[in-house]
CSV table of C-alpha atoms in Angstrom, one decimal:
chain,number,residue,atom,x,y,z
E,210,MET,CA,0.2,-0.1,0.0
E,211,ALA,CA,1.6,3.2,-1.0
E,212,ARG,CA,2.0,6.0,1.7
E,213,THR,CA,1.0,9.5,1.2
E,214,THR,CA,3.2,12.2,3.3
E,215,ASN,CA,2.1,15.5,4.4
E,216,SER,CA,4.1,16.7,1.7
E,217,ALA,CA,1.8,14.8,-0.8
E,218,ILE,CA,-1.1,17.5,0.4
E,219,ARG,CA,-0.7,20.4,-1.5
E,220,ARG,CA,-2.9,23.7,-1.7
E,221,VAL,CA,-4.2,24.4,-5.0
E,222,ARG,CA,-6.6,27.3,-6.3
E,223,VAL,CA,-10.7,27.0,-5.9
E,224,GLU,CA,-12.9,29.6,-7.6
E,225,PRO,CA,-14.9,31.1,-4.5
E,226,ALA,CA,-18.0,30.4,-5.9
E,227,GLY,CA,-19.7,33.6,-4.7
E,228,ALA,CA,-17.5,33.5,-1.2
E,229,HIS,CA,-15.6,36.1,0.2
E,230,PHE,CA,-12.5,33.5,0.8
E,231,ALA,CA,-12.1,30.4,-0.9
E,232,SER,CA,-9.1,27.8,-0.2
E,233,ALA,CA,-8.4,24.4,-0.8
E,234,PHE,CA,-6.3,21.6,-0.6
E,235,VAL,CA,-6.0,18.0,-2.5
E,236,LEU,CA,-4.8,14.9,-1.2
E,237,PRO,CA,-4.1,12.0,-3.9
E,238,LEU,CA,-5.4,8.6,-3.0
E,239,ALA,CA,-3.4,6.0,-5.0
E,240,GLY,CA,-2.9,3.1,-2.8
E,241,LEU,CA,-5.5,4.5,-0.3
E,242,PRO,CA,-8.1,2.4,1.1
E,243,ARG,CA,-11.5,3.6,-0.8
E,244,ARG,CA,-13.6,6.0,1.3
E,245,THR,CA,-16.6,8.0,0.7
E,246,ALA,CA,-16.3,11.7,1.6
E,247,GLU,CA,-18.0,11.7,4.1
E,248,GLU,CA,-15.9,9.0,5.7
E,249,TRP,CA,-12.9,11.1,4.8
E,250,ALA,CA,-14.5,14.0,6.8
E,251,ARG,CA,-15.5,12.2,9.6
E,252,VAL,CA,-11.8,10.5,9.9
E,253,THR,CA,-10.4,14.1,9.3
E,254,PHE,CA,-12.0,15.9,12.0
E,255,GLU,CA,-13.2,13.2,14.3
E,256,ASP,CA,-10.7,10.4,14.5
E,257,THR,CA,-8.2,12.3,16.6
E,258,PRO,CA,-7.2,12.8,20.4
E,259,ALA,CA,-10.2,14.4,22.6
E,260,PRO,CA,-7.9,17.3,23.2
E,261,LEU,CA,-7.4,18.1,19.7
E,262,ARG,CA,-11.3,17.8,19.2
E,263,THR,CA,-11.7,20.1,22.2
E,264,LEU,CA,-8.9,22.4,20.6
E,265,LEU,CA,-10.5,22.5,17.4
E,266,ARG,CA,-14.2,23.2,18.5
E,267,ALA,CA,-12.6,26.2,20.9
E,268,GLY,CA,-11.3,27.7,17.9
E,269,TRP,CA,-14.2,27.4,15.8
E,270,SER,CA,-16.8,28.4,18.3
E,271,VAL,CA,-14.4,31.2,20.4
E,272,VAL,CA,-12.4,32.7,17.7
E,273,LEU,CA,-14.6,32.6,14.6
E,274,GLY,CA,-18.1,32.5,17.0
E,275,LEU,CA,-19.0,29.5,15.3
E,276,ARG,CA,-22.7,28.0,16.6
E,277,LEU,CA,-21.7,24.5,16.4
E,278,GLY,CA,-24.4,21.5,16.7
E,279,PRO,CA,-24.0,18.2,19.0
E,280,ARG,CA,-20.5,16.1,18.3
E,281,ALA,CA,-22.3,12.9,18.5
E,282,SER,CA,-25.0,14.0,15.8
E,283,ARG,CA,-25.1,11.7,12.3
E,284,ARG,CA,-26.1,14.9,10.4
E,285,HIS,CA,-23.2,16.8,11.9
E,286,VAL,CA,-19.4,16.3,11.6
E,287,ILE,CA,-17.6,17.4,14.7
E,288,GLY,CA,-20.9,20.0,15.1
E,289,TRP,CA,-20.8,21.3,11.7
E,290,ARG,CA,-24.4,20.7,10.1
E,291,THR,CA,-24.4,18.4,7.0
E,292,VAL,CA,-25.8,20.7,4.1
E,293,GLU,CA,-25.0,18.2,1.0
E,294,SER,CA,-24.2,14.3,1.2
E,295,GLY,CA,-23.4,12.0,-1.2
E,296,PRO,CA,-20.5,9.5,-1.9
E,297,HIS,CA,-18.3,11.7,-3.6
E,298,ARG,CA,-18.9,14.8,-1.8
E,299,ILE,CA,-20.3,16.1,1.7
E,300,ALA,CA,-20.6,19.8,2.6
E,301,VAL,CA,-20.9,21.0,6.3
E,302,GLU,CA,-21.4,24.0,7.4
E,303,ALA,CA,-21.6,26.7,10.3
E,304,HIS,CA,-22.8,29.9,11.0
E,305,ALA,CA,-22.0,32.9,13.4
E,306,PRO,CA,-23.2,36.1,13.7
E,307,SER,CA,-20.4,37.5,11.7
E,308,LEU,CA,-19.4,34.8,9.0
E,309,THR,CA,-20.7,31.4,7.5
E,310,ALA,CA,-17.9,28.6,6.8
E,311,ARG,CA,-18.4,25.8,4.7
E,312,ASN,CA,-16.1,23.0,4.2
E,313,VAL,CA,-16.5,20.4,1.0
E,314,VAL,CA,-15.3,17.4,0.7
E,315,THR,CA,-15.0,15.9,-2.9
E,316,VAL,CA,-13.6,12.7,-3.9
E,317,ASP,CA,-13.3,10.3,-7.0
E,318,ASP,CA,-11.1,7.6,-7.7
E,319,ALA,CA,-7.5,9.6,-7.9
E,320,ARG,CA,-7.7,12.2,-5.5
E,321,LEU,CA,-9.8,14.1,-2.4
E,322,VAL,CA,-10.2,17.7,-2.4
E,323,TRP,CA,-10.9,19.7,1.0
E,324,ALA,CA,-12.3,23.1,0.4
E,325,THR,CA,-13.3,25.7,2.7
E,326,TYR,CA,-15.5,28.8,1.8
E,327,VAL,CA,-15.9,31.6,3.9
E,328,ASN,CA,-18.7,34.6,3.4
E,329,PHE,CA,-18.4,37.6,5.8
E,330,GLU,CA,-21.1,39.7,7.3
E,331,GLY,CA,-19.5,43.2,7.7
E,332,PRO,CA,-16.1,43.9,9.1
E,333,THR,CA,-16.1,41.7,12.1
E,334,GLY,CA,-16.1,38.5,10.0
E,335,ARG,CA,-13.5,39.5,8.0
E,336,VAL,CA,-11.2,40.2,11.2
E,337,ARG,CA,-12.1,37.0,12.5
E,338,TRP,CA,-11.1,35.1,9.4
E,339,SER,CA,-8.0,36.6,9.1
E,340,LEU,CA,-6.8,35.5,12.4
E,341,ALA,CA,-8.3,32.4,11.6
E,342,ALA,CA,-6.7,31.8,8.1
E,343,PRO,CA,-3.0,31.3,8.6
E,344,VAL,CA,-3.9,28.4,11.5
E,345,HIS,CA,-6.6,27.2,9.2
E,346,HIS,CA,-3.6,26.6,6.0
E,347,LEU,CA,-1.3,24.4,8.5
E,348,VAL,CA,-3.9,22.4,10.5
E,349,VAL,CA,-6.3,21.1,7.6
E,350,PRO,CA,-2.9,19.2,5.8
E,351,LEU,CA,-1.7,18.0,8.9
E,352,LEU,CA,-4.9,16.8,9.8
E,353,LEU,CA,-5.6,14.8,6.3
E,354,GLY,CA,-1.9,13.6,6.8
E,355,ARG,CA,-3.1,12.0,10.1
E,356,ALA,CA,-6.6,11.2,8.5
E,357,VAL,CA,-4.3,8.8,5.7
E,358,ARG,CA,-1.7,7.9,8.6
E,359,ARG,CA,-5.0,6.5,10.5
E,360,THR,CA,-6.4,5.0,7.1
E,361,ALA,CA,-3.4,3.3,5.7
């Protein structure tokens, strides 16, 4: 089975699709077990040590002000509400008074694309996201790399 390292995960351009901010990461899937988009989202966010899950939720709630749902709900992924779900694509969303964030995971035979879209509701949302974006760009590849190691 092929081993994918964090260095294989790369940031790519993505169309903003009407969002104020958009970023994406690509993970090659060659040699990895087949998983649905939802399975990848869950292993990436939920199959982490409890302290890390708590830290993630605290950052989303405190820094961004996102209102998260129940952690254990099948309609949520670590508190993010599922707004679209199929074998090849899942979209999860969370709202705050100052912004709305959406993570979209798409898989095909060759790769996974993890895209994040953020819409601001005034200047406060832009400021909050400017604080969170550098952490986001570090954490998503690290979480994806951890998910690969747990999957392989």
